[in-house]
Amino acid sequence: MSITNSIKLFTEAQTLFPGGVNSPVRAFRAVGGQPLFIERGEGAYLFDVDGNRYIDYVLSWGPLVTGHAHPKVVAAIQQAATRGTSYGAPSPLELELAKSVMSFMPNIEMIRFVNSGTEATMSALRLARAYTKRDKIIKFDGCYHGHADLLLVQAGSGVATLGLPDSPGVPANTVKDTLVADFNNLDSVEALFKQYPDQIAAIIVEPVAGNMGVVPPLPGFLEGLRAITSRAGSVLIFDEVMTGFRVHFGGAQALYNIQPDLTTLGKVIGGGLPVGAYGGKREIMQMVAPSGPMYQAGTLAGNPLAMSAGIAALNLLREENCWEKLDQAAGRLEAGIASAASRAGIPIQQTRVGTMFTTFFSETKPVDWNTVKVADKILFGKFFQKMLENGVYLAPSQFESGFISTMHTNAIIDKTIAAAAEAFRTW
Ligand code: HOZ
């Protein structure tokens, strides 16, 4: 497999962009080799600039649940573009996407569209602080909620991938009210509420952790967070930027039947265009300007192209009634990789919830950051490279999630399983 053109482009990119990329995990630092430069995506496939084809399980880090360049999503974007690319004024498209999102997630009574998941989480936390008139927030070790200063504390995703001790440039004062608890450990949460009575504005959680690799919540964990926050008068925020429409079309809140106060979204609801959103209880959302005093704004918020792509993508999910098919395809992949590893005597922990999955090279069941970080990153890198050689594009980090789309047919899944078997056979 030649990647000559990617090599040339990466050499130049390193003179233009820090590390040659515009988002750190893309640089392949955790898996060796160098990033592939992509020419186009189609269905379940990515094509690089050297003409190599890969089955794609990154899917733009989650958004592309209907695959690359779905004709209906593309048509929606094309039609929208002919009517102008941004108005800086309300459009009917915003109402349509809002109502569509709410039909999948009825806990969202009011919503505000923003441009990224980072914007969504930082705004939701500002809102929770405004609503409760408290300053402290709790996040979980290994969870990642975007790169806003107040959340870059013991974060997953790129921060964990690069082994960074969080980020310089974040003033100590900005994070002095960010408390960290252990995922799946209610005692660690209770201890913080005991230590800071009446001071905690919110808990923000990835209800299925995806940014330390996929780590499902243990039974009772999310229920416990709901009970603790209700008792303490704190806001429970489900960060469903990744899990929304991914662990279930109604997100983790539908899958586990928990009612968060606020939800943050992104990825799938933009159909592959940049978007984010936060929403939830009307009483809380009415604090947002201009109906209330909590200020948050955005020039491109509610962008007509992003709204149109999101509407088309969610319509496809609704019309095709395809959850079962997606879930089965992901289950087939999960079982196939697990059995290929077991036949080769290679210990892995294969996790999956809905369409999100991770292969951990570990003998330890992943339940939190402590049990995740012991996974063998070198072996993951080896697996990643072997899969790539066999035409399968996985997330280039042990601490990320893989994703499936409606374009991943059983035949494509079986090819992936065969690639994994081949990788393990030649281990
Ligand atoms: N933080 C993103 C995934 N968890 C990575 C985004 C990217 O590198 O494109």
CSV table of C-alpha atoms and ligand atoms in Angstrom, one decimal:
chain,number,residue,atom,x,y,z
A,1,MET,CA,0.0,0.0,0.0
A,2,SER,CA,1.6,3.3,-1.1
A,3,ILE,CA,0.9,6.4,0.8
A,4,THR,CA,3.4,8.7,-1.0
A,5,ASN,CA,0.9,11.5,-1.5
A,6,SER,CA,-0.1,11.5,2.1
A,7,ILE,CA,3.6,11.6,3.1
A,8,LYS,CA,4.2,14.6,0.9
A,9,LEU,CA,1.1,16.4,2.2
A,10,PHE,CA,2.0,15.7,5.8
A,11,THR,CA,5.5,17.1,5.3
A,12,GLU,CA,4.0,20.3,4.1
A,13,ALA,CA,1.2,20.3,6.7
A,14,GLN,CA,3.7,20.3,9.5
A,15,THR,CA,5.0,23.7,8.3
A,16,LEU,CA,1.5,25.1,8.3
A,17,PHE,CA,-0.3,23.5,11.3
A,18,PRO,CA,0.9,22.6,14.8
A,19,GLY,CA,1.8,18.9,14.5
A,20,GLY,CA,0.5,19.0,10.9
A,21,VAL,CA,-3.1,18.7,12.0
A,22,ASN,CA,-6.1,20.7,13.1
A,23,SER,CA,-7.1,18.4,15.9
A,24,PRO,CA,-4.5,16.5,17.9
A,25,VAL,CA,-5.6,12.9,17.8
A,26,ARG,CA,-5.6,12.9,14.0
A,27,ALA,CA,-1.8,13.1,14.0
A,28,PHE,CA,-1.5,9.3,14.7
A,29,ARG,CA,1.0,10.1,17.5
A,30,ALA,CA,-0.4,7.3,19.7
A,31,VAL,CA,-0.3,4.6,17.1
A,32,GLY,CA,2.8,5.4,15.0
A,33,GLY,CA,3.0,6.1,11.3
A,34,GLN,CA,1.5,9.2,9.9
A,35,PRO,CA,-2.0,10.5,9.2
A,36,LEU,CA,-3.6,9.6,5.9
A,37,PHE,CA,-4.9,12.6,3.9
A,38,ILE,CA,-8.4,11.9,2.7
A,39,GLU,CA,-9.7,12.7,-0.7
A,40,ARG,CA,-13.3,11.6,-0.3
A,41,GLY,CA,-15.8,9.5,1.7
A,42,GLU,CA,-18.5,7.3,0.3
A,43,GLY,CA,-20.9,5.2,2.4
A,44,ALA,CA,-18.8,3.1,4.8
A,45,TYR,CA,-15.6,3.9,3.0
A,46,LEU,CA,-12.8,6.5,3.1
A,47,PHE,CA,-10.5,7.0,0.1
A,48,ASP,CA,-7.1,8.6,0.7
A,49,VAL,CA,-5.1,10.8,-1.7
A,50,ASP,CA,-3.2,7.7,-2.9
A,51,GLY,CA,-6.3,5.9,-4.0
A,52,ASN,CA,-6.4,3.5,-1.1
A,53,ARG,CA,-9.8,2.5,0.2
A,54,TYR,CA,-10.6,1.9,3.9
A,55,ILE,CA,-13.7,0.7,5.8
A,56,ASP,CA,-14.2,3.6,8.1
A,57,TYR,CA,-15.0,3.2,11.8
A,58,VAL,CA,-14.1,6.8,12.7
A,59,LEU,CA,-17.0,8.3,10.7
A,60,SER,CA,-15.7,11.9,11.4
A,61,TRP,CA,-15.6,10.9,15.1
A,62,GLY,CA,-19.2,9.9,15.3
A,63,PRO,CA,-21.4,12.3,13.3
A,64,LEU,CA,-21.8,10.2,10.1
A,65,VAL,CA,-24.4,7.7,11.3
A,66,THR,CA,-25.8,7.5,7.8
A,67,GLY,CA,-22.3,7.1,6.3
A,68,HIS,CA,-20.3,9.4,4.1
A,69,ALA,CA,-22.0,11.6,1.5
A,70,HIS,CA,-25.5,10.0,1.9
A,71,PRO,CA,-27.3,11.3,-1.2
A,72,LYS,CA,-30.2,12.7,0.8
A,73,VAL,CA,-27.9,14.6,3.2
A,74,VAL,CA,-25.9,15.9,0.3
A,75,ALA,CA,-29.0,17.0,-1.6
A,76,ALA,CA,-30.3,18.8,1.5
A,77,ILE,CA,-27.0,20.7,1.9
A,78,GLN,CA,-26.9,21.6,-1.9
A,79,GLN,CA,-30.4,22.9,-1.8
A,80,ALA,CA,-29.8,24.9,1.3
A,81,ALA,CA,-26.6,26.4,-0.1
A,82,THR,CA,-28.6,27.8,-3.1
A,83,ARG,CA,-30.7,29.8,-0.7
A,84,GLY,CA,-27.6,31.3,1.1
A,85,THR,CA,-25.1,29.9,3.5
A,86,SER,CA,-25.8,32.0,6.6
A,87,TYR,CA,-28.4,34.6,7.6
A,88,GLY,CA,-27.5,35.7,11.1
A,89,ALA,CA,-31.2,35.7,11.6
A,90,PRO,CA,-33.8,33.0,12.5
A,91,SER,CA,-34.9,30.6,9.9
A,92,PRO,CA,-37.6,27.9,9.8
A,93,LEU,CA,-34.9,25.2,9.6
A,94,GLU,CA,-34.0,25.8,13.2
A,95,LEU,CA,-37.6,25.0,14.3
A,96,GLU,CA,-37.6,21.9,12.2
A,97,LEU,CA,-34.4,20.5,13.6
A,98,ALA,CA,-35.3,21.5,17.1
A,99,LYS,CA,-38.6,19.6,16.9
A,100,SER,CA,-37.0,16.6,15.3
A,101,VAL,CA,-34.3,16.4,18.1
A,102,MET,CA,-37.1,16.8,20.7
A,103,SER,CA,-39.1,14.0,19.2
A,104,PHE,CA,-36.2,11.6,19.8
A,105,MET,CA,-35.3,13.2,23.2
A,106,PRO,CA,-38.5,14.4,24.9
A,107,ASN,CA,-36.5,15.5,28.0
A,108,ILE,CA,-35.4,18.5,25.9
A,109,GLU,CA,-38.2,21.0,26.3
A,110,MET,CA,-36.2,24.0,24.9
A,111,ILE,CA,-32.9,24.0,23.0
A,112,ARG,CA,-30.2,26.4,21.9
A,113,PHE,CA,-28.1,25.6,18.8
A,114,VAL,CA,-24.4,26.4,18.9
A,115,ASN,CA,-21.5,25.4,16.6
A,116,SER,CA,-19.6,22.6,18.4
A,117,GLY,CA,-19.8,20.2,21.3
A,118,THR,CA,-17.3,22.4,23.2
A,119,GLU,CA,-19.6,25.4,23.0
A,120,ALA,CA,-22.5,23.2,24.1
A,121,THR,CA,-20.8,21.9,27.2
A,122,MET,CA,-19.3,25.2,28.3
A,123,SER,CA,-22.6,27.0,27.8
A,124,ALA,CA,-24.6,24.3,29.7
A,125,LEU,CA,-22.3,24.7,32.6
A,126,ARG,CA,-22.5,28.4,32.6
A,127,LEU,CA,-26.3,28.0,32.6
A,128,ALA,CA,-26.2,25.5,35.5
A,129,ARG,CA,-24.1,27.9,37.5
A,130,ALA,CA,-26.4,30.8,36.7
A,131,TYR,CA,-29.5,28.7,37.6
A,132,THR,CA,-28.2,27.4,40.9
A,133,LYS,CA,-26.1,30.4,41.8
A,134,ARG,CA,-23.3,28.0,42.7
A,135,ASP,CA,-19.8,27.8,41.3
A,136,LYS,CA,-18.5,24.2,41.7
A,137,ILE,CA,-19.0,21.5,39.1
A,138,ILE,CA,-18.2,17.8,39.0
A,139,LYS,CA,-16.7,16.0,36.1
A,140,PHE,CA,-15.3,12.5,35.9
A,141,ASP,CA,-11.8,11.4,35.5
A,142,GLY,CA,-11.2,10.2,31.8
A,143,CYS,CA,-14.4,11.9,30.5
A,144,TYR,CA,-13.9,14.6,27.9
A,145,HIS,CA,-16.3,17.5,27.3
A,146,GLY,CA,-14.4,19.6,24.7
A,147,HIS,CA,-11.6,21.9,25.3
A,148,ALA,CA,-13.1,24.8,27.3
A,149,ASP,CA,-10.7,25.8,30.1
A,150,LEU,CA,-12.9,24.8,32.9
A,151,LEU,CA,-13.2,21.2,31.6
A,152,LEU,CA,-9.6,20.5,30.8
A,153,VAL,CA,-9.0,18.7,34.0
A,154,GLN,CA,-8.1,14.9,34.0
A,155,ALA,CA,-9.7,14.8,30.6
A,156,GLY,CA,-9.9,11.9,28.2
A,157,SER,CA,-9.7,11.9,24.3
A,158,GLY,CA,-6.7,13.8,22.9
A,159,VAL,CA,-5.5,14.9,26.4
A,160,ALA,CA,-5.3,11.2,27.5
A,161,THR,CA,-4.0,10.0,24.2
A,162,LEU,CA,-1.1,12.4,24.3
A,163,GLY,CA,-0.5,11.6,28.0
A,164,LEU,CA,-0.7,15.4,28.8
A,165,PRO,CA,-1.0,16.4,32.4
A,166,ASP,CA,-3.9,18.6,31.4
A,167,SER,CA,-3.1,21.8,29.6
A,168,PRO,CA,-0.8,24.7,30.3
A,169,GLY,CA,-2.5,28.0,29.6
A,170,VAL,CA,-5.5,27.0,31.8
A,171,PRO,CA,-5.3,29.4,34.7
A,172,ALA,CA,-5.5,27.7,38.1
A,173,ASN,CA,-8.3,30.0,39.1
A,174,THR,CA,-10.4,28.8,36.1
A,175,VAL,CA,-10.4,25.2,37.3
A,176,LYS,CA,-10.5,25.8,41.0
A,177,ASP,CA,-14.2,25.0,41.0
A,178,THR,CA,-13.9,21.9,38.8
A,179,LEU,CA,-14.0,18.9,41.0
A,180,VAL,CA,-13.2,15.4,39.7
A,181,ALA,CA,-14.9,12.1,40.7
A,182,ASP,CA,-14.3,8.6,39.5
A,183,PHE,CA,-16.6,7.3,36.7
A,184,ASN,CA,-18.9,4.5,38.0
A,185,ASN,CA,-18.1,5.4,41.6
A,186,LEU,CA,-21.0,7.0,43.4
A,187,ASP,CA,-19.0,7.1,46.7
A,188,SER,CA,-16.5,9.5,45.1
A,189,VAL,CA,-19.4,11.7,44.1
A,190,GLU,CA,-21.1,11.6,47.5
A,191,ALA,CA,-17.7,12.5,49.1
A,192,LEU,CA,-17.6,15.7,47.1
A,193,PHE,CA,-21.1,16.7,47.9
A,194,LYS,CA,-20.3,16.1,51.6
A,195,GLN,CA,-17.1,18.2,51.3
A,196,TYR,CA,-18.9,21.1,49.5
A,197,PRO,CA,-22.5,21.2,50.7
A,198,ASP,CA,-24.7,23.6,48.8
A,199,GLN,CA,-21.8,24.6,46.5
A,200,ILE,CA,-22.1,22.2,43.6
A,201,ALA,CA,-23.9,23.6,40.6
A,202,ALA,CA,-23.8,20.6,38.4
A,203,ILE,CA,-22.5,17.2,37.5
A,204,ILE,CA,-21.5,16.8,33.9
A,205,VAL,CA,-21.1,13.2,32.7
A,206,GLU,CA,-20.7,11.2,29.5
A,207,PRO,CA,-23.5,8.7,30.4
A,208,VAL,CA,-21.6,6.1,28.4
A,209,ALA,CA,-18.0,7.2,28.5
A,210,GLY,CA,-16.7,7.4,24.9
A,211,ASN,CA,-13.6,9.6,25.2
A,212,MET,CA,-11.5,7.1,27.3
A,213,GLY,CA,-12.7,4.4,24.9
A,214,VAL,CA,-16.2,3.0,25.4
A,215,VAL,CA,-16.9,2.4,29.1
A,216,PRO,CA,-20.5,1.6,29.9
A,217,PRO,CA,-22.1,2.9,33.1
A,218,LEU,CA,-22.5,0.2,35.8
A,219,PRO,CA,-26.0,-0.6,36.9
A,220,GLY,CA,-27.2,2.1,39.3
A,221,PHE,CA,-24.5,4.6,38.5
A,222,LEU,CA,-26.6,7.0,36.4
A,223,GLU,CA,-29.6,6.5,38.7
A,224,GLY,CA,-27.4,7.4,41.6
A,225,LEU,CA,-26.2,10.6,39.9
A,226,ARG,CA,-29.8,11.5,39.3
A,227,ALA,CA,-30.7,10.9,42.9
A,228,ILE,CA,-27.7,12.8,44.4
A,229,THR,CA,-28.2,15.8,42.2
A,230,SER,CA,-32.0,16.0,42.8
A,231,ARG,CA,-31.4,15.8,46.6
A,232,ALA,CA,-28.7,18.5,46.5
A,233,GLY,CA,-30.5,20.9,44.1
A,234,SER,CA,-27.7,20.5,41.5
A,235,VAL,CA,-28.2,20.2,37.8
A,236,LEU,CA,-27.5,16.9,36.1
A,237,ILE,CA,-26.0,17.4,32.6
A,238,PHE,CA,-25.8,14.4,30.3
A,239,ASP,CA,-23.1,15.2,27.7
A,240,GLU,CA,-24.6,13.3,24.8
A,241,VAL,CA,-22.5,14.9,22.1
A,242,MET,CA,-21.1,11.5,21.4
A,243,THR,CA,-23.8,9.2,22.7
A,244,GLY,CA,-26.8,11.0,21.2
A,245,PHE,CA,-28.3,8.9,18.4
A,246,ARG,CA,-25.4,6.5,18.9
A,247,VAL,CA,-26.1,4.3,22.0
A,248,HIS,CA,-29.8,4.6,21.2
A,249,PHE,CA,-31.6,7.1,18.9
A,250,GLY,CA,-32.9,8.7,22.1
A,251,GLY,CA,-29.4,8.8,23.6
A,252,ALA,CA,-28.3,7.2,26.9
A,253,GLN,CA,-31.2,9.0,28.6
A,254,ALA,CA,-33.6,6.8,26.6
A,255,LEU,CA,-31.5,3.7,26.9
A,256,TYR,CA,-31.2,3.9,30.6
A,257,ASN,CA,-34.4,5.8,31.2
A,258,ILE,CA,-32.9,8.7,33.2
A,259,GLN,CA,-34.1,12.3,33.0
A,260,PRO,CA,-31.2,14.7,33.0
A,261,ASP,CA,-31.9,18.3,33.6
A,262,LEU,CA,-29.8,19.4,30.7
A,263,THR,CA,-28.4,17.6,27.6
A,264,THR,CA,-25.6,18.6,25.4
A,265,LEU,CA,-25.5,17.4,21.8
A,266,GLY,CA,-23.4,17.8,18.6
A,267,LYS,CA,-22.0,15.4,16.0
A,268,VAL,CA,-25.0,13.4,14.6
A,269,ILE,CA,-27.5,16.3,14.8
A,270,GLY,CA,-25.4,18.3,12.3
A,271,GLY,CA,-25.4,15.5,9.7
A,272,GLY,CA,-21.6,15.9,9.3
A,273,LEU,CA,-21.6,19.7,9.4
A,274,PRO,CA,-20.4,21.7,12.5
A,275,VAL,CA,-23.1,22.0,15.1
A,276,GLY,CA,-23.8,21.7,18.8
A,277,ALA,CA,-26.7,22.2,21.0
A,278,TYR,CA,-27.7,22.3,24.7
A,279,GLY,CA,-31.2,21.9,26.0
A,280,GLY,CA,-33.4,20.6,28.7
A,281,LYS,CA,-35.9,21.7,31.2
A,282,ARG,CA,-37.8,24.8,30.2
A,283,GLU,CA,-37.4,26.4,33.6
A,284,ILE,CA,-33.7,26.2,33.3
A,285,MET,CA,-33.4,27.1,29.6
A,286,GLN,CA,-35.5,30.2,30.1
A,287,MET,CA,-32.5,31.6,32.0
A,288,VAL,CA,-30.7,31.9,28.6
A,289,ALA,CA,-30.5,35.4,27.0
A,290,PRO,CA,-32.5,37.1,25.7
A,291,SER,CA,-35.3,35.4,27.7
A,292,GLY,CA,-33.1,35.4,30.8
A,293,PRO,CA,-29.8,36.9,32.0
A,294,MET,CA,-27.3,34.0,31.1
A,295,TYR,CA,-25.5,35.3,28.1
A,296,GLN,CA,-24.4,33.1,25.2
A,297,ALA,CA,-24.4,33.9,21.5
A,298,GLY,CA,-23.0,32.8,18.1
A,299,THR,CA,-22.7,34.4,14.7
A,300,LEU,CA,-23.2,31.1,12.8
A,301,ALA,CA,-25.5,29.5,15.4
A,302,GLY,CA,-28.5,27.7,13.7
A,303,ASN,CA,-26.6,27.8,10.4
A,304,PRO,CA,-28.9,26.8,7.6
A,305,LEU,CA,-26.5,24.3,6.0
A,306,ALA,CA,-25.9,22.6,9.3
A,307,MET,CA,-29.6,22.6,10.2
A,308,SER,CA,-30.5,21.2,6.8
A,309,ALA,CA,-27.9,18.4,7.0
A,310,GLY,CA,-29.1,17.6,10.5
A,311,ILE,CA,-32.8,17.5,9.5
A,312,ALA,CA,-32.0,15.2,6.6
A,313,ALA,CA,-29.9,12.8,8.7
A,314,LEU,CA,-32.5,12.5,11.5
A,315,ASN,CA,-35.2,12.1,8.9
A,316,LEU,CA,-33.3,9.1,7.5
A,317,LEU,CA,-33.0,7.5,10.9
A,318,ARG,CA,-36.7,8.0,11.5
A,319,GLU,CA,-37.8,6.8,8.1
A,320,GLU,CA,-35.5,3.8,7.8
A,321,ASN,CA,-36.4,2.7,11.3
A,322,CYS,CA,-33.0,1.2,11.3
A,323,TRP,CA,-31.9,1.1,15.0
A,324,GLU,CA,-32.2,-2.7,15.2
A,325,LYS,CA,-30.2,-3.2,12.1
A,326,LEU,CA,-27.5,-0.8,13.3
A,327,ASP,CA,-27.4,-2.4,16.7
A,328,GLN,CA,-27.2,-5.9,15.2
A,329,ALA,CA,-24.4,-4.9,12.9
A,330,ALA,CA,-22.4,-3.4,15.8
A,331,GLY,CA,-23.1,-6.6,17.8
A,332,ARG,CA,-21.8,-8.7,15.0
A,333,LEU,CA,-18.6,-6.7,14.9
A,334,GLU,CA,-18.2,-6.9,18.6
A,335,ALA,CA,-18.6,-10.6,18.7
A,336,GLY,CA,-16.4,-11.2,15.7
A,337,ILE,CA,-13.4,-9.2,17.0
A,338,ALA,CA,-13.8,-10.8,20.5
A,339,SER,CA,-13.9,-14.3,19.1
A,340,ALA,CA,-10.9,-13.6,16.7
A,341,ALA,CA,-8.8,-12.4,19.6
A,342,SER,CA,-9.8,-15.3,21.8
A,343,ARG,CA,-9.0,-17.9,19.1
A,344,ALA,CA,-5.5,-16.3,18.9
A,345,GLY,CA,-5.2,-16.3,22.7
A,346,ILE,CA,-4.9,-12.5,22.8
A,347,PRO,CA,-6.5,-10.9,25.8
A,348,ILE,CA,-8.8,-8.0,24.9
A,349,GLN,CA,-11.8,-6.3,26.5
A,350,GLN,CA,-14.3,-5.6,23.7
A,351,THR,CA,-16.8,-3.0,24.9
A,352,ARG,CA,-19.9,-1.8,23.0
A,353,VAL,CA,-23.1,0.2,23.6
A,354,GLY,CA,-25.3,0.5,20.6
A,355,THR,CA,-23.1,1.8,17.7
A,356,MET,CA,-20.1,2.7,19.8
A,357,PHE,CA,-17.3,0.3,20.5
A,358,THR,CA,-13.7,-0.1,21.7
A,359,THR,CA,-11.2,-2.9,21.7
A,360,PHE,CA,-9.0,-2.6,24.8
A,361,PHE,CA,-5.8,-4.5,24.9
A,362,SER,CA,-6.1,-5.4,28.6
A,363,GLU,CA,-6.9,-8.2,31.0
A,364,THR,CA,-8.8,-5.7,33.2
A,365,LYS,CA,-12.4,-4.9,32.7
A,366,PRO,CA,-12.7,-1.2,31.9
A,367,VAL,CA,-15.0,0.5,34.3
A,368,ASP,CA,-13.2,3.9,35.0
A,369,TRP,CA,-10.0,5.7,34.0
A,370,ASN,CA,-7.9,3.7,36.4
A,371,THR,CA,-8.9,0.4,34.8
A,372,VAL,CA,-8.8,1.9,31.3
A,373,LYS,CA,-5.3,3.4,31.5
A,374,VAL,CA,-3.7,0.1,32.2
A,375,ALA,CA,-4.6,-1.0,28.6
A,376,ASP,CA,-1.6,-1.7,26.4
A,377,LYS,CA,-1.3,1.2,24.1
A,378,ILE,CA,1.6,-0.4,22.2
A,379,LEU,CA,-0.5,-3.4,21.4
A,380,PHE,CA,-3.3,-1.1,20.4
A,381,GLY,CA,-1.0,0.7,18.0
A,382,LYS,CA,0.1,-2.7,16.5
A,383,PHE,CA,-3.6,-3.6,16.0
A,384,PHE,CA,-4.4,-0.3,14.5
A,385,GLN,CA,-1.5,-0.5,12.0
A,386,LYS,CA,-2.4,-4.1,11.0
A,387,MET,CA,-6.0,-3.2,10.5
A,388,LEU,CA,-5.0,-0.2,8.4
A,389,GLU,CA,-2.8,-2.5,6.3
A,390,ASN,CA,-5.9,-4.7,5.8
A,391,GLY,CA,-8.0,-1.7,4.8
A,392,VAL,CA,-9.8,-0.9,8.0
A,393,TYR,CA,-9.6,2.6,9.5
A,394,LEU,CA,-10.0,2.7,13.3
A,395,ALA,CA,-9.7,5.7,15.6
A,396,PRO,CA,-6.0,6.2,16.1
A,397,SER,CA,-6.0,6.0,19.8
A,398,GLN,CA,-6.9,3.5,22.5
A,399,PHE,CA,-8.9,6.2,24.2
A,400,GLU,CA,-11.5,6.9,21.6
A,401,SER,CA,-14.6,5.1,20.4
A,402,GLY,CA,-15.3,3.4,17.1
A,403,PHE,CA,-18.6,4.0,15.3
A,404,ILE,CA,-20.8,2.1,12.8
A,405,SER,CA,-23.1,3.6,10.2
A,406,THR,CA,-26.2,2.4,8.3
A,407,MET,CA,-23.8,1.8,5.4
A,408,HIS,CA,-21.9,-0.9,7.2
A,409,THR,CA,-23.5,-4.0,5.8
A,410,ASN,CA,-23.0,-7.5,7.1
A,411,ALA,CA,-20.6,-8.1,4.3
A,412,ILE,CA,-18.5,-5.1,5.3
A,413,ILE,CA,-18.6,-6.1,8.9
A,414,ASP,CA,-17.5,-9.6,8.0
A,415,LYS,CA,-14.6,-8.2,6.0
A,416,THR,CA,-13.6,-6.2,9.1
A,417,ILE,CA,-13.8,-9.3,11.3
A,418,ALA,CA,-11.6,-11.2,8.7
A,419,ALA,CA,-9.1,-8.3,8.9
A,420,ALA,CA,-9.0,-8.6,12.7
A,421,ALA,CA,-8.5,-12.3,12.5
A,422,GLU,CA,-5.7,-11.8,10.0
A,423,ALA,CA,-4.1,-9.1,12.3
A,424,PHE,CA,-4.3,-11.5,15.3
A,425,ARG,CA,-3.0,-14.5,13.2
A,426,THR,CA,0.1,-12.6,12.2
A,427,TRP,CA,0.5,-11.0,15.7
B,1,HOZ,N1,-11.9,14.9,20.4
B,1,HOZ,C1,-12.4,14.2,19.2
B,1,HOZ,C2,-12.9,12.9,19.5
B,1,HOZ,N2,-13.2,12.5,20.8
B,1,HOZ,C3,-11.4,14.2,18.1
B,1,HOZ,C4,-11.8,15.1,17.0
B,1,HOZ,C5,-10.8,15.1,15.9
B,1,HOZ,O1,-9.6,14.9,16.1
B,1,HOZ,O2,-11.2,15.3,14.8
